Coordinates of C-alpha atoms and ligand atoms in Angstrom, one line a residue:
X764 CA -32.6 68.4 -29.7
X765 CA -32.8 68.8 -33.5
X766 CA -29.7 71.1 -35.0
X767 CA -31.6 73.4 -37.0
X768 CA -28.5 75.9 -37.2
X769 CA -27.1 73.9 -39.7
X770 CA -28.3 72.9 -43.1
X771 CA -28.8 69.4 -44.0
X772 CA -29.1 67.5 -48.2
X773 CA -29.7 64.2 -47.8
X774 CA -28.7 61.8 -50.8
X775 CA -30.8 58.8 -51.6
X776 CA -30.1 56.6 -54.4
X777 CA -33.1 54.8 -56.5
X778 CA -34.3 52.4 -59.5
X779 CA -30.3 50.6 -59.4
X780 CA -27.2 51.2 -57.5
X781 CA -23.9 52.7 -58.7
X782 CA -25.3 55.8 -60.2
X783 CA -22.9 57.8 -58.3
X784 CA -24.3 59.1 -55.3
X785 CA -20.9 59.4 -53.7
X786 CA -19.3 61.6 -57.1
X787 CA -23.0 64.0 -57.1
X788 CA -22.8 64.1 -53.3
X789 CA -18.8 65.1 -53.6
X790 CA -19.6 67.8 -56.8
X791 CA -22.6 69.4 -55.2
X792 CA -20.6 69.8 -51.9
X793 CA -17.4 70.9 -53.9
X794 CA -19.4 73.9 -55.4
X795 CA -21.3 75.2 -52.1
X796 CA -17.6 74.9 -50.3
X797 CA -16.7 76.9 -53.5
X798 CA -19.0 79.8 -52.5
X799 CA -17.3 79.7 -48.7
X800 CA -19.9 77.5 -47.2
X801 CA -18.1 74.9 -44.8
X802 CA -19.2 72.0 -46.2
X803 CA -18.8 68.2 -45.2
X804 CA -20.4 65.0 -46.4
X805 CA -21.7 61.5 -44.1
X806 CA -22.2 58.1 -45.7
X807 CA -24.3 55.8 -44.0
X808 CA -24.3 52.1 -44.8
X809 CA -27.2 50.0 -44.2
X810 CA -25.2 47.0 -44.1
X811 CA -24.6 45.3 -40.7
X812 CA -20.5 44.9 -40.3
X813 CA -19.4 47.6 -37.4
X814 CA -17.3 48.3 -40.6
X815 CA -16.1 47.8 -44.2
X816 CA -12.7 47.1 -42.3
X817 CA -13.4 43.3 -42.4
X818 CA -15.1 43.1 -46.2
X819 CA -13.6 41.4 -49.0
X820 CA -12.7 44.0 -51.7
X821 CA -14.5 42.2 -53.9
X822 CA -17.8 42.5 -52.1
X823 CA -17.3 46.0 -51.1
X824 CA -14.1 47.9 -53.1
X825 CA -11.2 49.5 -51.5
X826 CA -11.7 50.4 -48.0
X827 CA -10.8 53.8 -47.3
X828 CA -8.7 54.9 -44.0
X829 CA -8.8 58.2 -41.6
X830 CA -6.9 59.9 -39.9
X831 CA -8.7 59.2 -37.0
X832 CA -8.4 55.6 -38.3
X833 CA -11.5 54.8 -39.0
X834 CA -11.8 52.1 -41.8
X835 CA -14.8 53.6 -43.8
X836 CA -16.2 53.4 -47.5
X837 CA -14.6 54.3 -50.4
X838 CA -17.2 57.6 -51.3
X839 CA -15.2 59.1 -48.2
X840 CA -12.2 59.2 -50.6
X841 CA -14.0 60.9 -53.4
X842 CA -15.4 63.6 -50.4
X843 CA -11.4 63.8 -49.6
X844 CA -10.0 64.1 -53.1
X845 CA -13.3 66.5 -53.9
X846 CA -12.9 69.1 -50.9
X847 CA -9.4 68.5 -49.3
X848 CA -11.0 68.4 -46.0
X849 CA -9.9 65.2 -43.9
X850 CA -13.3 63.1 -42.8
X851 CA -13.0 61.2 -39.6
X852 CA -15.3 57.8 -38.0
X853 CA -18.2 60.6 -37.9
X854 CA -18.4 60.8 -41.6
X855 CA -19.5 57.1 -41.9
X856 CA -22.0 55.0 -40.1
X857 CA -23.5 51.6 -40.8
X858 CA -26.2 49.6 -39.7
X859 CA -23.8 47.4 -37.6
X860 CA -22.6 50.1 -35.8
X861 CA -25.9 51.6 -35.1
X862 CA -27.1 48.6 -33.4
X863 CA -24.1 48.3 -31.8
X864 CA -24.5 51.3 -30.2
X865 CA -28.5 51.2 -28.8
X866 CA -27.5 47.5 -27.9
X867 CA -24.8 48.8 -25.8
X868 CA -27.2 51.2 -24.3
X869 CA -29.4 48.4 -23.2
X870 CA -27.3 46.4 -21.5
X871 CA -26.1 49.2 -19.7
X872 CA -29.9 50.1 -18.7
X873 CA -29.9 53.0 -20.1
X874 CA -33.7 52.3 -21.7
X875 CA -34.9 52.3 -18.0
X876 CA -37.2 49.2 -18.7
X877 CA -38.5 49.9 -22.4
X878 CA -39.2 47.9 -24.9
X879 CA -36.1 48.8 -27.6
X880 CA -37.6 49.3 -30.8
X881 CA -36.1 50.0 -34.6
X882 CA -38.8 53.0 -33.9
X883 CA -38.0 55.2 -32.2
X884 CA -34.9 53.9 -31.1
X885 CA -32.5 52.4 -34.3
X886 CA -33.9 55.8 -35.6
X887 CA -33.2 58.0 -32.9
X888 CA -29.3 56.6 -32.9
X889 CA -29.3 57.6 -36.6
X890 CA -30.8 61.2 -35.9
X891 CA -28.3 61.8 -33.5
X892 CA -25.7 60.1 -35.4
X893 CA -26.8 62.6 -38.9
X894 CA -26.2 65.3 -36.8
X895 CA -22.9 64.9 -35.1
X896 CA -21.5 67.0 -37.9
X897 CA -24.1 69.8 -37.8
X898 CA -23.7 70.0 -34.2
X899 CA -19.8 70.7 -34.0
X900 CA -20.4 73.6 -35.3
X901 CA -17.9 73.3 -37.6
X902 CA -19.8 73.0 -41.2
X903 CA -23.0 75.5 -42.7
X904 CA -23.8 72.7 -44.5
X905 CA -24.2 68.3 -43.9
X906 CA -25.0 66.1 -46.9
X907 CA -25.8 63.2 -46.0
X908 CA -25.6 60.1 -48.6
X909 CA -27.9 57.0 -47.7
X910 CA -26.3 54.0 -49.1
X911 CA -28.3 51.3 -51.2
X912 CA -31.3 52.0 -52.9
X913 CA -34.9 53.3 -51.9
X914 CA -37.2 50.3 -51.2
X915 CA -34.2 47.9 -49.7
X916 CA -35.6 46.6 -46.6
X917 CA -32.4 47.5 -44.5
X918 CA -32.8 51.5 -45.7
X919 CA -36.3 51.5 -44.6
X920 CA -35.2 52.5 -41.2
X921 CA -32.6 55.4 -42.9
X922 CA -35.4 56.8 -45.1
X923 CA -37.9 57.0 -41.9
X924 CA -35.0 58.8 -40.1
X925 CA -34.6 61.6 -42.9
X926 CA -38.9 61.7 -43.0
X927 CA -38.6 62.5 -39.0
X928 CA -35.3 65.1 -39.5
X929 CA -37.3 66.8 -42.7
X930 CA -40.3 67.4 -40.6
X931 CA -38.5 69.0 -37.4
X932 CA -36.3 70.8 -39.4
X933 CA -38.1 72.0 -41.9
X934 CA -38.3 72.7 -45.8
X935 CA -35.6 75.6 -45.4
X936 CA -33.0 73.4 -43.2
X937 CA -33.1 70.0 -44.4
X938 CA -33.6 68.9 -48.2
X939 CA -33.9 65.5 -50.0
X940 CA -32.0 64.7 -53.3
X941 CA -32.9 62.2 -55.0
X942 CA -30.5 60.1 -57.9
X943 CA -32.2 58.0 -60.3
X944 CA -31.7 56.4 -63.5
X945 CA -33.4 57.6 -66.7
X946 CA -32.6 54.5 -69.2
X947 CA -32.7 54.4 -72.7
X948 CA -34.3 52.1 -74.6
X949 CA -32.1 51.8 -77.8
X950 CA -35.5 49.6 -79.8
X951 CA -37.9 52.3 -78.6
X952 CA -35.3 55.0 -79.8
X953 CA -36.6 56.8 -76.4
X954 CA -35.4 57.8 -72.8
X955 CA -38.0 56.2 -70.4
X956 CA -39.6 58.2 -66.8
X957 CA -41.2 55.3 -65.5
X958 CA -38.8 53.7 -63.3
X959 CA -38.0 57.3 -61.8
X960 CA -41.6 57.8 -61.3
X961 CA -41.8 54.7 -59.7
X962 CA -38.7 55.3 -57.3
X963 CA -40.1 58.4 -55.9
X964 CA -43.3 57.0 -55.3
X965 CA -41.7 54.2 -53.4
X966 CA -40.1 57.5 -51.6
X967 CA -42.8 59.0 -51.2
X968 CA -44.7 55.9 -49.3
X969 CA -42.2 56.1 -46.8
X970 CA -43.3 59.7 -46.5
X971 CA -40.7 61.5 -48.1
X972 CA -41.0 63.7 -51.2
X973 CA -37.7 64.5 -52.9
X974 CA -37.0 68.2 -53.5
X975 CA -34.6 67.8 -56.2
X976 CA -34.1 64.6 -58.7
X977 CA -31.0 64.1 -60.4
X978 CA -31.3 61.8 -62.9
X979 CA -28.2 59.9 -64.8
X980 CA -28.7 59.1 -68.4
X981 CA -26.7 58.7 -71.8
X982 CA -28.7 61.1 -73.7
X983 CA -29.9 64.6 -72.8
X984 CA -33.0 65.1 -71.3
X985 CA -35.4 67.1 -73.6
X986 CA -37.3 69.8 -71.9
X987 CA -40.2 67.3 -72.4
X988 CA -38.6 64.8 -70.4
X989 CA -38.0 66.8 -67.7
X990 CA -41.1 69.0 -67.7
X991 CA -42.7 65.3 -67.5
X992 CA -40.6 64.5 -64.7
X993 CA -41.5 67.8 -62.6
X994 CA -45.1 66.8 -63.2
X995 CA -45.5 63.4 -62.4
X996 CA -42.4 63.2 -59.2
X997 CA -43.9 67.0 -57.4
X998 CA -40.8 68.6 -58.0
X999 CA -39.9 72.0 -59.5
X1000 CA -39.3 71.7 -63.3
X1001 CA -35.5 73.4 -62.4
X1002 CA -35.0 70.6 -59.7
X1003 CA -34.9 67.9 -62.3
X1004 CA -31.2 67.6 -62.9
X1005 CA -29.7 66.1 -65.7
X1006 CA -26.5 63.9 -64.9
X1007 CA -24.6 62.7 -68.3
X1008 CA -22.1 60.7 -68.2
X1009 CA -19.0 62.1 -68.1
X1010 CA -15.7 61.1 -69.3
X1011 CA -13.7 61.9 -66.0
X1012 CA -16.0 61.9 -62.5
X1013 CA -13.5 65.8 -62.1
X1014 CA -16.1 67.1 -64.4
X1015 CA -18.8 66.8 -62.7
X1016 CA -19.1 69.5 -60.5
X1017 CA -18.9 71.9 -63.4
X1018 CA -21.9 70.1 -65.3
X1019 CA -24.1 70.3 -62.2
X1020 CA -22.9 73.8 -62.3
X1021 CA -24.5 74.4 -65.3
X1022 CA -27.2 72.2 -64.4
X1023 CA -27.7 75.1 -61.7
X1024 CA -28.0 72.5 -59.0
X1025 CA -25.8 74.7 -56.1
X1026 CA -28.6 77.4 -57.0
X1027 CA -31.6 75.0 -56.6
X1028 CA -30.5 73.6 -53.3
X1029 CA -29.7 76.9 -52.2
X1030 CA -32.9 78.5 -52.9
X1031 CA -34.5 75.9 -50.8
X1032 CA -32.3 76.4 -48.1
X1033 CA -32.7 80.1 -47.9
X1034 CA -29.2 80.8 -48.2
X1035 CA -27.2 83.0 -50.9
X1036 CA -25.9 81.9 -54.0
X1037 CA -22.6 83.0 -55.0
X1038 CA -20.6 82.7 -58.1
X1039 CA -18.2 79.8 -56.9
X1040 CA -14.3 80.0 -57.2
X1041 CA -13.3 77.3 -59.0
X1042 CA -10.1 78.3 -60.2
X1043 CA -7.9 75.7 -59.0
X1044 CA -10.4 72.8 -59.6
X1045 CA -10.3 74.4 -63.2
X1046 CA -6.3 74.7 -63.6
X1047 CA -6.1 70.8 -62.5
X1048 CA -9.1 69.8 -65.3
X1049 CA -6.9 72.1 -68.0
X1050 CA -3.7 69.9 -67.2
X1051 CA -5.3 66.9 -66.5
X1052 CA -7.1 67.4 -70.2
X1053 CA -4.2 68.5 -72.3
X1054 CA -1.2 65.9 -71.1
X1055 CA 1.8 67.0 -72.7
X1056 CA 2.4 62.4 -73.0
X1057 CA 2.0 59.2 -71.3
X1058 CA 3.4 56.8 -70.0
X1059 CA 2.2 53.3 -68.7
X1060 CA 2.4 52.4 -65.2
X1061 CA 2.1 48.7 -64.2
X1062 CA -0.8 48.2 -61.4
X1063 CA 0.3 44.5 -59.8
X1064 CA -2.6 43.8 -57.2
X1065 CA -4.6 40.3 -57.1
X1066 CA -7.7 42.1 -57.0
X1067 CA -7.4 44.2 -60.6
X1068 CA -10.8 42.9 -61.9
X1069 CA -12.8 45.0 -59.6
X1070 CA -11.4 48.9 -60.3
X1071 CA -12.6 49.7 -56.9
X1072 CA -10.1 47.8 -55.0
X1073 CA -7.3 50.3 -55.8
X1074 CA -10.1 53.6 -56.1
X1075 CA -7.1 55.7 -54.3
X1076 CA -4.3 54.4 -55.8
X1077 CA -5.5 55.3 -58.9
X1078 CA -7.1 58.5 -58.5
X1079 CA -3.6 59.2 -56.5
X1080 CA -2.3 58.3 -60.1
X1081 CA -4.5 60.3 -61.8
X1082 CA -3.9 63.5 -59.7
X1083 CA 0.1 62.9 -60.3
X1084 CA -0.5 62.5 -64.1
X1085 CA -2.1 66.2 -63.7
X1086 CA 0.6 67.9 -61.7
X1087 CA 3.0 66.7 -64.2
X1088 CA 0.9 66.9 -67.3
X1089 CA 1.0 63.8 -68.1
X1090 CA -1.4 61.2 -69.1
X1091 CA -0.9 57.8 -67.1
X1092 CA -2.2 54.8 -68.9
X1093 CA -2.7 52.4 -65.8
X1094 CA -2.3 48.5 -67.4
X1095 CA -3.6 46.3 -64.3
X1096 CA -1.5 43.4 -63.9
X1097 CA -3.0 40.5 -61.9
X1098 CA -0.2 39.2 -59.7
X1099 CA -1.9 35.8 -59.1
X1100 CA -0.6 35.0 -63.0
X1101 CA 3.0 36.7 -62.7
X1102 CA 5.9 33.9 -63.1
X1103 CA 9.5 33.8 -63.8
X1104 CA 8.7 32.6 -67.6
X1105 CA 6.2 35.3 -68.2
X1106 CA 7.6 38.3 -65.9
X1107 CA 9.6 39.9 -68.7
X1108 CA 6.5 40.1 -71.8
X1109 CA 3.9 41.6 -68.9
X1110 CA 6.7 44.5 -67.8
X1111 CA 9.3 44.9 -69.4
X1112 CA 7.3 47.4 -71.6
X1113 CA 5.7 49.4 -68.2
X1114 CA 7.4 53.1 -67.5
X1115 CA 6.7 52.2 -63.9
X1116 CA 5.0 49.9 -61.4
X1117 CA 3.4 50.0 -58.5
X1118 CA 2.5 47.0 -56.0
X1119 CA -0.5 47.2 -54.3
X1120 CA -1.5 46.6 -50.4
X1121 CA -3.0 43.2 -49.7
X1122 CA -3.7 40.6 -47.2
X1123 CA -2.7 37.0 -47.5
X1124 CA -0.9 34.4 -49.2
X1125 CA -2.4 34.3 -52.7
X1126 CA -0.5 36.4 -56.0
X1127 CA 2.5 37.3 -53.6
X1128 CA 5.1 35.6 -55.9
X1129 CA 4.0 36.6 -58.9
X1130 CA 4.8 40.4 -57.1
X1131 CA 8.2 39.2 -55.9
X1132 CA 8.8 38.1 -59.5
X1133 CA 7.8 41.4 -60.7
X1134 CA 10.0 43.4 -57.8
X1135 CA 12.8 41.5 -59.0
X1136 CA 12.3 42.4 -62.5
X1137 CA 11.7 46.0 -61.9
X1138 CA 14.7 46.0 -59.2
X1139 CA 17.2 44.5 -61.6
X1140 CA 16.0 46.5 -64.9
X1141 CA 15.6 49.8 -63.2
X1142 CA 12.5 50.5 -64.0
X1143 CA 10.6 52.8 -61.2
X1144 CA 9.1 51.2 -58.7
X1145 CA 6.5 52.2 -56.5
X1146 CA 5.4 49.7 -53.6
X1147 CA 2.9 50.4 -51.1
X1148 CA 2.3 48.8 -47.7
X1149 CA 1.9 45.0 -48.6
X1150 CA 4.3 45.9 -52.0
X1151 CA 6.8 47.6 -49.3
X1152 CA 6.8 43.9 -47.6
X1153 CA 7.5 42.5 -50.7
X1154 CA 9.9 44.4 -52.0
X1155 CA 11.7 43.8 -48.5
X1156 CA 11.3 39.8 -49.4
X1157 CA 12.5 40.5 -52.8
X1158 CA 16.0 42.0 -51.6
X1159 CA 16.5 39.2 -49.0
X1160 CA 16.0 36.6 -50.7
X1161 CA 18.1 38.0 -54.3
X1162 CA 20.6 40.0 -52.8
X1163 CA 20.9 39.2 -49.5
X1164 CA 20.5 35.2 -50.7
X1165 CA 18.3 34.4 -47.4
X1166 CA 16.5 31.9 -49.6
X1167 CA 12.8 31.2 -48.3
X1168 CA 13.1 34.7 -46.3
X1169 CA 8.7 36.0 -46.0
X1170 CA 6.8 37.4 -44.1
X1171 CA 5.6 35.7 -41.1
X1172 CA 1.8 36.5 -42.2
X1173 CA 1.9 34.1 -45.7
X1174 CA 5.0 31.6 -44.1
X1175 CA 4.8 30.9 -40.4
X1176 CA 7.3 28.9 -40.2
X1177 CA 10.4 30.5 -42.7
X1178 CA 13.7 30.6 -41.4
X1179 CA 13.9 34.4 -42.1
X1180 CA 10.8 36.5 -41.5
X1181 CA 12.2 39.8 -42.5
X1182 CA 8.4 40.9 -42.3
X1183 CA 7.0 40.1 -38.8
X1184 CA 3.8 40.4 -36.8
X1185 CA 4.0 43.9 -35.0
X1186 CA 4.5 43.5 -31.2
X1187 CA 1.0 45.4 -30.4
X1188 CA -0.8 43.0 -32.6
X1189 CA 0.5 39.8 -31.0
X1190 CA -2.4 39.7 -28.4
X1191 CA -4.4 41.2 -30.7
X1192 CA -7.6 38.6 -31.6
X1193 CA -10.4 40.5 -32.9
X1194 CA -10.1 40.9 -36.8
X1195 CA -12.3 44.6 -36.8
X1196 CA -10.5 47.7 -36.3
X1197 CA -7.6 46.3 -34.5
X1198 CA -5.0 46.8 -37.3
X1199 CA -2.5 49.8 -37.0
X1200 CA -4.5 52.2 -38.3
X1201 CA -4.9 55.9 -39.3
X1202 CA -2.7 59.1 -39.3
X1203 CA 1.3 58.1 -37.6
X1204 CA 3.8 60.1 -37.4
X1205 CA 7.1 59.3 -39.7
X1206 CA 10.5 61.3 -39.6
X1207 CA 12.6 60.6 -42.8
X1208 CA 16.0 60.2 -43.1
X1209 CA 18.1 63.8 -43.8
X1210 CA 19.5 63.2 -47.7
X1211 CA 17.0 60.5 -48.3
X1212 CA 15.1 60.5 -51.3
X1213 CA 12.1 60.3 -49.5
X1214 CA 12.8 63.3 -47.3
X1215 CA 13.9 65.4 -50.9
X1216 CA 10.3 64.2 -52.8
X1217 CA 8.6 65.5 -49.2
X1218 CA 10.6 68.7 -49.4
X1219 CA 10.4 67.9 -45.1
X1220 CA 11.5 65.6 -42.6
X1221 CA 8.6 65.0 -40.6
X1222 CA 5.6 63.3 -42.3
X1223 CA 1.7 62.1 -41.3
X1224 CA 0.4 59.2 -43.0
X1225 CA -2.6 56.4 -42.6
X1226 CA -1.9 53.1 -41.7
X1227 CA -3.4 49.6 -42.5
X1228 CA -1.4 46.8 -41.4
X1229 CA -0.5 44.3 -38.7
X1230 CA 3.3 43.3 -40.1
X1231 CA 6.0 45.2 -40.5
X1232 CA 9.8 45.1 -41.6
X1233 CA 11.2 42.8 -38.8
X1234 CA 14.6 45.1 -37.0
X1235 CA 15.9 42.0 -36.5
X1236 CA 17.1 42.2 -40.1
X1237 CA 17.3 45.7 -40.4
X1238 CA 20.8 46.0 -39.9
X1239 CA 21.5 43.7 -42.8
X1240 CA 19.2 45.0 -45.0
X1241 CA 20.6 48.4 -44.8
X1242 CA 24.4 46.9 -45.6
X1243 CA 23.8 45.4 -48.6
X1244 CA 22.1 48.4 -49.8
X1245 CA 18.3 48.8 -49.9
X1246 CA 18.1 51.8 -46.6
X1247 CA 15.4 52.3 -44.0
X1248 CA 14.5 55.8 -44.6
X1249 CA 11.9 56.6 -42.7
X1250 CA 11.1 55.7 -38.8
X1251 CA 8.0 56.1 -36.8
X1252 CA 9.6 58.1 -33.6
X1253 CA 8.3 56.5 -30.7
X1254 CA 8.3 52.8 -31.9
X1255 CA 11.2 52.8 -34.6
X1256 CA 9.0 51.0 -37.0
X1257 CA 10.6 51.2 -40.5
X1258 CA 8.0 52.9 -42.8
X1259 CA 10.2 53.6 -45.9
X1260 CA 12.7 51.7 -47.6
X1261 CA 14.3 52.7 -50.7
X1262 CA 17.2 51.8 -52.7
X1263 CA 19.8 54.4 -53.8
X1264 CA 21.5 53.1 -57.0
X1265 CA 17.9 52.4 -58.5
X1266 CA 16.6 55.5 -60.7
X1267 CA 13.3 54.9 -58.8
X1268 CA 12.5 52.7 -55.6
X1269 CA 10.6 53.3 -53.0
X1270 CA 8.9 51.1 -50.6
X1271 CA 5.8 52.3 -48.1
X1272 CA 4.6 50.4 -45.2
X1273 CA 1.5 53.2 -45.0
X1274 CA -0.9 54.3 -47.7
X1275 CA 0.1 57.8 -49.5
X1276 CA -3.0 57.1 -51.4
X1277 CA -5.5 58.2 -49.2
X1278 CA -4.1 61.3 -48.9
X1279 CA -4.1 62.4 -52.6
X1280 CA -6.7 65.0 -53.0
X1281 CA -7.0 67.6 -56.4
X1282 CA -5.6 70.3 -54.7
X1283 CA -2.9 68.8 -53.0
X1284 CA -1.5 65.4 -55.8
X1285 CA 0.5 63.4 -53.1
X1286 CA 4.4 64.2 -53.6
X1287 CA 5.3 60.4 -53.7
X1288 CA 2.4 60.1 -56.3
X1289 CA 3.8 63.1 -58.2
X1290 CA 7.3 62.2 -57.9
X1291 CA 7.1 58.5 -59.5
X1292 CA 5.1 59.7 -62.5
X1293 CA 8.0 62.4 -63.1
X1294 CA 10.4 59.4 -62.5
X1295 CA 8.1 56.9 -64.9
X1296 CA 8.7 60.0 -67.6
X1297 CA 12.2 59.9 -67.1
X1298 CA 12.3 56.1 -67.8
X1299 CA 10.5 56.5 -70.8
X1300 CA 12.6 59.5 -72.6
X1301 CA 15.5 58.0 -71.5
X1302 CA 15.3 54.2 -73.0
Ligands
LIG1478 N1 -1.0 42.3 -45.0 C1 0.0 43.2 -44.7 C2 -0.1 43.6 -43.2 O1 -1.1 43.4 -42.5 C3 -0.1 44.5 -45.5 C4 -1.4 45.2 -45.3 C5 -1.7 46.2 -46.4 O2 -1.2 46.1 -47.5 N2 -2.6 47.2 -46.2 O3 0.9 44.1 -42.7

């Protein structure tokens, strides 16, 4: 049955990808949750992994984690940080697991002897799938983002789904966005409709006319342009959108406020358009706008070339610069370079550091290195999950003097693997979704540092790993110093680690990143950038 109590805005991308579908989809639904409508946002991925669990950030960015622990794309970050509303494994499908799902059916003869077909059964899985949201009952409102771009083969079968939906639920429930790229041609001096025009014809061949274009551009549109645009695409001359480009991705839900796009999309959906409370999104731009300094935080990763691998880390960073009115200058440091010889020139300047999550053997020395400068200079110190391990190899093998100590996922074979495989992943042989994963429960330490920044003593957080700090070696750990601070209850897995006569050093085995929305600026996030600022007025 089609959901037609709910309303549905479907997101399609054309003429080239990364325009921003994700940040439009996350400011539209930021303004209609602004005017009380519950509000929630879907990515689907036409790619065919079950998941981006298993892709290379380089291929695909950071991939973003649940609670429910599913590993999903990174937009469902920006829908996070945008609404504070935790998504879950509904709020993003992909091909993969589409097909997964009607091949599943088949084998378990639950096509009673029909021919499977992408029509009307890949769609029909994606129907259903679009409106799992809707049909909680929990939300007024779905948008839906379709990965890629309009005319890839593998969204044909996305596009046909929204065509099916648009025509059962009709004009006043279901309405079709459409993001495009006006460019400017800097010889012709002039902004240029055709490639639009061409994208919503290649739309429109599928069956499907966009209601609303917003189009992303350097310059302004003139009223020509976009009384050209109305004309030529069949859309209302106050559906053509303009999207500028902004110099934070927290502006714009107020410029598609003035753009009147929440009113647009409203009108078509027949519901009532109300002057949206945007207070606290407003306070957070003032602060995040007027920083009262800087300081310069160290990001030591070994995939810094690509900004996407670390999205949350550094929008967690950005949301902490806010709260404490302070502009953080993020220098990305690529660990794969770091030495003993070169350690001191890339960090000894840094107000803090952070070491990123990662997988594997390659750049981990050069972020030992770094640990140990950080450790013995006392500058903050921030390491999350994979920088947690290393910071635990760090202090075994300098203080503790367990030369070779690592962490049984880079050295097999080392005589002391203070980081070990986790007992439920020993039998564990599948790569996809079989990590430790999602929302865990953590109880901190009373008098901790941790439990003092948390202001609490029991904790959620998300999980992505398959080591952890081995027990074995806890003991010894904790007696030369560097303290186990926070336990998951049931297993007494060590989550925390920090070290007391340090101005600054904590170490994570989850990832407080993910949870670092605008409203809420994680308190570990918050907390190192006040520390980072008391580094730098201090030396
Ligand atoms: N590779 C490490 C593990 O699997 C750390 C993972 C991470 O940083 N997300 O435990």
């Amino acid at each position: 049955m089609t959901d037609t109590t709910t309303k549905y805005i479907f997101v399609t991308g054309g003429v080239s990808s990364s325009l921003g579908k994700g940040i439009i989809a996350a400011s539209l639904a930021k303004l209609l949750q602004a005017q009380g409508y519950r509000t929630t946002i879907q990515k689907l991925d036409p790619y065919i992994n079950i998941d981006p669990g298993t892709l290379n950030p380089y291929e695909h960015g950071e991939c973003y984690v649940t609670d429910d622990g599913a590993e999903t794309d990174l937009d469902l970050g920006h829908y996070e940080r945008f609404l504070n509303v935790p998504t879950s494994q509904a709020n993003n499908v992909t091909t993969g697991r589409i097909y997964q799902s009607v091949i599943d059916k088949e084998r378990r003869g639950e096509f009673l002897g029909k021919t499977v077909q992408v029509i009307p059964h890949i769609t029909d899985e994606i129907k259903h799938r679009i409106q799992i949201l809707g049909k909680s009952g929990d939300y007024d409102i779905v948008l839906t983002e379709i990965g890629g771009t309009v005319g890839d083969i593998e969204s044909l079968p996305y596009v046909e789904a929204v065509r099916q939906l648009k025509w059962e639920m009709g004009n006043k429930n279901a309405l079709v966005i459409h993001l495009t790229l006006i460019p400017y041609l800097t010889a012709a001096g002039e902004l240029k409709t055709k490639p639009t025009q061409h994208s919503v014809k290649t739309l429109m061949e599928s069956g499907v006319q966009a209601d609303v274009l917003v189009c992303r551009t350097e310059h302004e549109l003139s009223d020509g342009i976009r009384t050209k645009l109305a004309r030529f695409c069949n859309v209302k001359r106050e559906a053509v959108i303009q999207s500028i480009d902004a110099s934070t991705i927290y502006d714009v839900p107020n410029m598609m406020l003035e753009e009147r796009l929440d009113k647009v999309v409203l009108n078509q959906l027949q519901l009532e358009s109300r002057t949206p409370d945007l207070t606290s999104w407003n306070n957070f731009l003032v602060k995040l706008k007027n920083p009262k300094s800087v300081v310069v935080v160290g990001l030591i990763g070994k995939y810094v070339e690509l900004q996407d691998s670390y999205k949350s880390i550094l929008e967690a960073l950005i949301h902490a610069g806010a709260n404490n009115e302070v502009k953080v200058k993020v220098v990305s440091i690529h660990s794969e370079f770091l030495n003993s010889s070169n350690v001191s020139s890339k960090i000894s300047y840094l107000d803090g550091v952070v070491v990123a999550p990662g997988f594997g053997e390659r750049g981990i020395e050069g972020k030992i290195e770094a640990i140990r400068y950080v450790r013995e200079n006392k500058i903050p110190f921030f390491g999350i999950c994979l920088g947690m391990q290393m910071a635990v190899i760090e202090y075994s093998r300098n203080v503790l003097g367990l030369h070779k100590a690592n962490s049984s996922e880079m050295d097999k074979k080392t005589p002391f693997p203070v980081i070990d495989l986790m007992e439920a992943q020993k039998q564990v042989t599948h790569k996809g979704g079989t990590m430790r994963l999602g929302s865990w429960k953590c109880n901190l330490v009373e008098d901790s540092q941790a439990a003092s920044i948390y202001n609490q003593i029991s904790i959620m957080e998300r999980h992505r790993h398959r080591y952890e700090l081995n027990n074995d070696f806890r003991q010894q750990i904790e007696n030369s110093g560097m303290k186990a601070t926070g336990f998951n209850p049931e297993t007494g897995l060590v989550e925390i680690v920090e070290i007391s006569n340090h101005p600054w050093f904590i170490g994570v085995q989850y990832h407080p990143e993910y949870k670092s929305t605008v409203a809420n600026p994680h308190p570990l996030f918050s907390a190192f950038v006040k520390a980072a600022l008391n580094y730098k007025t201090q030396k």
